[in-house]
Short mmCIF file of C-alpha atoms and ligand atoms in Angstrom, two decimals:
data_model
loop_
_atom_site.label_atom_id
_atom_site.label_comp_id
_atom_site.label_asym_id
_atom_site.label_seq_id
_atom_site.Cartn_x
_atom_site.Cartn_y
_atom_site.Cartn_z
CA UNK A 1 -30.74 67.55 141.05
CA UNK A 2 -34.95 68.24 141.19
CA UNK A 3 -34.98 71.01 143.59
CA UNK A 4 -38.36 70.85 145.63
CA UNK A 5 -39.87 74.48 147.17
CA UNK A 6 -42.63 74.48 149.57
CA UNK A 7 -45.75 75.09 148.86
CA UNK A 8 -48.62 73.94 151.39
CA UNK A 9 -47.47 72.49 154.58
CA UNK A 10 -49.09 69.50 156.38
CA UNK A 11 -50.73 71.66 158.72
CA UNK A 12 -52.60 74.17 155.95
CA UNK A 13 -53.18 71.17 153.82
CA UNK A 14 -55.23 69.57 157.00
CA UNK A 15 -57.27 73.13 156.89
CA UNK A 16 -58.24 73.34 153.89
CA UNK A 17 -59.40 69.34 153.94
CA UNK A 18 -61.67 70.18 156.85
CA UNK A 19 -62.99 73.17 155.34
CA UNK A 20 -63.98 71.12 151.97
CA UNK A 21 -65.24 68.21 154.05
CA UNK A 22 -67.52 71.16 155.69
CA UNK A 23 -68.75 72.38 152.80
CA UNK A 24 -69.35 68.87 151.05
CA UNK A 25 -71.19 67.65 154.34
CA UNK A 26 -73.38 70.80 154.73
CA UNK A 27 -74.32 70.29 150.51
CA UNK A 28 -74.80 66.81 151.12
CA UNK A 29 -77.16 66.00 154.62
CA UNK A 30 -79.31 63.43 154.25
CA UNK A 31 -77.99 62.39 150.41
CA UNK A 32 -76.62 59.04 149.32
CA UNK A 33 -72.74 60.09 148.88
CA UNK A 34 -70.39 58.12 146.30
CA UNK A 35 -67.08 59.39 146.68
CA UNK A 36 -65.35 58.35 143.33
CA UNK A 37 -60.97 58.67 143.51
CA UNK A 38 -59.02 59.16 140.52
CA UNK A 39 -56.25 56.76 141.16
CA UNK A 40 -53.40 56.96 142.31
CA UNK A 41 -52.99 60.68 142.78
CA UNK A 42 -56.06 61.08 144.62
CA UNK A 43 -55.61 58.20 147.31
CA UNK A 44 -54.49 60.26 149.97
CA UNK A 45 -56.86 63.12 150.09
CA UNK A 46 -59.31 61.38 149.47
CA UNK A 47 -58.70 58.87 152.84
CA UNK A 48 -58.20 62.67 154.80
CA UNK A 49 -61.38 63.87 153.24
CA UNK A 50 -63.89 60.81 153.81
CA UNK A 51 -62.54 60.69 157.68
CA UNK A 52 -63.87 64.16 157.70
CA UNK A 53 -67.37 64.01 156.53
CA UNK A 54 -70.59 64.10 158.85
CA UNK A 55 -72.19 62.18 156.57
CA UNK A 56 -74.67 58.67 157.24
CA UNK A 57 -74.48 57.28 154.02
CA UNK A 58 -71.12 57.06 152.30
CA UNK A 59 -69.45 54.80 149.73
CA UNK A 60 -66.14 54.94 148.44
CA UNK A 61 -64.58 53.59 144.69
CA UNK A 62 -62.06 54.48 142.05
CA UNK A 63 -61.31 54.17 138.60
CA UNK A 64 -58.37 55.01 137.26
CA UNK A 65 -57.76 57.30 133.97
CA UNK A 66 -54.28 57.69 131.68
CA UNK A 67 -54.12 59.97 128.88
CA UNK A 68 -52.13 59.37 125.88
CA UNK A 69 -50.91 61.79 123.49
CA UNK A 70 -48.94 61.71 120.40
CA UNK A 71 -46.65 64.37 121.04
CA UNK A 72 -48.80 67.64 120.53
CA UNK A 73 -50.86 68.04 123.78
CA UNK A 74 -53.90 69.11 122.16
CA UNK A 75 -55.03 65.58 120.37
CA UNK A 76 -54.54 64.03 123.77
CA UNK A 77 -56.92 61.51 124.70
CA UNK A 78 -58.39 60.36 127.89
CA UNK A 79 -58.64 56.22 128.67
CA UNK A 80 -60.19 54.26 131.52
CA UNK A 81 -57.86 51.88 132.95
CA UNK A 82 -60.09 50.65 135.66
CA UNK A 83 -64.14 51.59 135.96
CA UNK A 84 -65.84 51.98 139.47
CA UNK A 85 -67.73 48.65 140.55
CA UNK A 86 -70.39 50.31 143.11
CA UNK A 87 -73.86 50.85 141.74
CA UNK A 88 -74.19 54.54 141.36
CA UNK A 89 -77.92 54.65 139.74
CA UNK A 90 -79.60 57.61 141.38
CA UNK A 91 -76.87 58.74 143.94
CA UNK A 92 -75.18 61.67 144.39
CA UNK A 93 -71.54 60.94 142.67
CA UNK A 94 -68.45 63.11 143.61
CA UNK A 95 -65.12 62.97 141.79
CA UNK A 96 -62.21 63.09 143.68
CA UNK A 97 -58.92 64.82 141.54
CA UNK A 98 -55.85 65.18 143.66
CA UNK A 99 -55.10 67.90 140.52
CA UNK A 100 -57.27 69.82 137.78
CA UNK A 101 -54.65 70.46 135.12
CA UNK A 102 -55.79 71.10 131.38
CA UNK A 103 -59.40 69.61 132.56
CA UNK A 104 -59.78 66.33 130.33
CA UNK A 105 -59.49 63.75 132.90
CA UNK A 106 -62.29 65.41 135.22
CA UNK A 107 -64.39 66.63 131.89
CA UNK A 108 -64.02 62.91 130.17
CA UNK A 109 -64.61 61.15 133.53
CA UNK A 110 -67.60 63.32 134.33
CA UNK A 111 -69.30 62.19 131.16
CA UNK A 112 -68.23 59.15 131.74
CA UNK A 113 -69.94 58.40 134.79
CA UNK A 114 -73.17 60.64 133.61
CA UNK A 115 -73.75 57.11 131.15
CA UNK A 116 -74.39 55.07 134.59
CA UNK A 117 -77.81 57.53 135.20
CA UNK A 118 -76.35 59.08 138.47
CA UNK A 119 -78.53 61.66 140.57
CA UNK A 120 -76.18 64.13 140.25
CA UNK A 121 -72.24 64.43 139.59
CA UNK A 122 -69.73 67.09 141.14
CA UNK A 123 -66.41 67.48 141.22
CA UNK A 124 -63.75 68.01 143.99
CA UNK A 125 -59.82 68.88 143.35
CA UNK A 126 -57.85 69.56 146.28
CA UNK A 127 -55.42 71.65 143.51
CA UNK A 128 -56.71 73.64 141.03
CA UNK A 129 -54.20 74.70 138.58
CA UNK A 130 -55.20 77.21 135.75
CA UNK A 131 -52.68 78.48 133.83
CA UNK A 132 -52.83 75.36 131.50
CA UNK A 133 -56.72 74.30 131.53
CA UNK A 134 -57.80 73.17 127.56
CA UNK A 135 -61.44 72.37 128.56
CA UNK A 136 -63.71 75.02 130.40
CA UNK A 137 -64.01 72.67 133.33
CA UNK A 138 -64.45 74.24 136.84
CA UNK A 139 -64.27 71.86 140.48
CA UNK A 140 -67.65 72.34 142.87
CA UNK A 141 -64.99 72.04 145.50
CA UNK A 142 -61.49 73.28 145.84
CA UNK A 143 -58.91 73.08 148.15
CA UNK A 144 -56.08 75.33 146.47
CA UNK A 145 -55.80 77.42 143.73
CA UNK A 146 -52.13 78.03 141.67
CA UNK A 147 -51.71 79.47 138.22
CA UNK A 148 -48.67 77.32 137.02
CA UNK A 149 -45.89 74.57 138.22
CA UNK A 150 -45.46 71.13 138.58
CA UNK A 151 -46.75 70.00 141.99
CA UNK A 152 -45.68 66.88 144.15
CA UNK A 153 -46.31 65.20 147.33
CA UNK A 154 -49.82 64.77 149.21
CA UNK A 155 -50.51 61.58 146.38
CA UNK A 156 -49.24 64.27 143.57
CA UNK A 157 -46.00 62.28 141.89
CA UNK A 158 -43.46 63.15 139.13
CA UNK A 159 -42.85 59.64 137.70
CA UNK A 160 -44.31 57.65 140.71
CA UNK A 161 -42.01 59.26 142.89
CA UNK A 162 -43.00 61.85 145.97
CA UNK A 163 -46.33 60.43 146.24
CA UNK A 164 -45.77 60.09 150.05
CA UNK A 165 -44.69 63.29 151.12
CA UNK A 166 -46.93 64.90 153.79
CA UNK A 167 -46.35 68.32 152.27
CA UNK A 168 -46.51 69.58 148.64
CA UNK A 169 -43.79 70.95 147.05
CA UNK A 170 -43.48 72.68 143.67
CA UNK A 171 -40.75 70.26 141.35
CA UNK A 172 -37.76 72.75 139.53
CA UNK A 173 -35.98 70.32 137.21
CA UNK A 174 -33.22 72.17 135.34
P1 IMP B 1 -55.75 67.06 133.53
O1 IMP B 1 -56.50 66.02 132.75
O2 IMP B 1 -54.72 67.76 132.69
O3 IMP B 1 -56.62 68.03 134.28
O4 IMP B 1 -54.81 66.29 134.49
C1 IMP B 1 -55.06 65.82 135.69
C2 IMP B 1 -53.97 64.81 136.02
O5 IMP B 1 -52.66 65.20 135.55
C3 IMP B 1 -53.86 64.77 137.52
O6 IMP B 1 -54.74 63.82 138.04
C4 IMP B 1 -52.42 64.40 137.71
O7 IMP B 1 -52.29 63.00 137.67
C5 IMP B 1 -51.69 64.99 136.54
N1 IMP B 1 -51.06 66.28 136.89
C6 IMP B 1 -51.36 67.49 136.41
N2 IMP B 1 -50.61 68.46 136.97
C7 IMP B 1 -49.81 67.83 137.86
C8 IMP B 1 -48.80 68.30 138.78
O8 IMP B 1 -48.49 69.50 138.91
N3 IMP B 1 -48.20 67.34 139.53
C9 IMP B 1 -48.51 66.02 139.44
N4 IMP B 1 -49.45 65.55 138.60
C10 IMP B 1 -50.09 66.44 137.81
MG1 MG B 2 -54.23 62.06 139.05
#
């Protein structure tokens, strides 16, 4: 049987939302905001974060990224599933990862987006997770840092499951 420990509770997951959505509305006053999801892991922070920006102008999409491998992780390549459909010529663009893992969704989806002639383009992960990063890809903003383990809950899954648990636990499988 998975085995699932606590990690962040619903209650220092809400913190650390807030505090981002501080930071990201202080950085962005008076800016044209797209916030861009990375489906589906990122669904629910992202809904927590937009509800917390002071912000006039924002706009929310998603796209949607799988990476296929062929067995050895490091020829793994990044695909689009589904692009964004909102104009995003000369606004300010922010990614939204529920997870930055090895970095190649977040680095290929950065350049990516840079193609469509954005103002600028940032990143936001509400977990960053270091221990297995391939590309030197950092988040502007960051909820959590851990060094290792497989995460769910909070939109995080292992095989589409967990996605709906308020907290996040780490996943032991043995
Ligand atoms: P990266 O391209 O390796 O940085 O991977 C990012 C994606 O891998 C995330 O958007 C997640 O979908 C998935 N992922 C990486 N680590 C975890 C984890 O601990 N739990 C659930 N999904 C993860
Ligand atoms: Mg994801």
């Amino acid at each position: 049987m998975p085995e699932l420990i606590p990690v962040l509770k619903r209650d220092e997951i809400a913190r650390k939302v807030a505090a981002m959505a501080k930071a990201i509305s202080r950085d962005y006053q008076g800016r044209q905001l797209v916030l861009i999801g990375v489906l589906k892991g990122a669904f629910i922070f992202l809904s927590d974060l937009a509800r917390h920006l002071e912000l006039d102008d924002v706009k929310i999409d998603f796209l949607r990224a799988a990476s296929y491998g062929d067995g050895t992780s490091s020829s793994e390549t990044i695909h689009l599933i589904k692009d964004i459909d909102t104009d995003i010529r000369g606004k300010d663009v922010l990614i939204v990862e529920d997870i930055l893992d090895t970095g190649l969704t977040l680095s290929f989806l950065t350049e990516h987006l840079k193609a469509h002639n954005p103002n600028s383009i940032r990143t936001c992960a509400f977990i960053d997770k270091s221990e297995r990063r391939k590309v030197a890809v950092d988040a502007d903003y960051v909820g959590h840092k851990v060094k290792e383990g497989f995460l769910v809950g909070y939109g995080l899954d292992y095989a589409e499951a967990y996605r709906n648990l308020p907290d996040i636990y780490h996943l032991k499988i043995d």
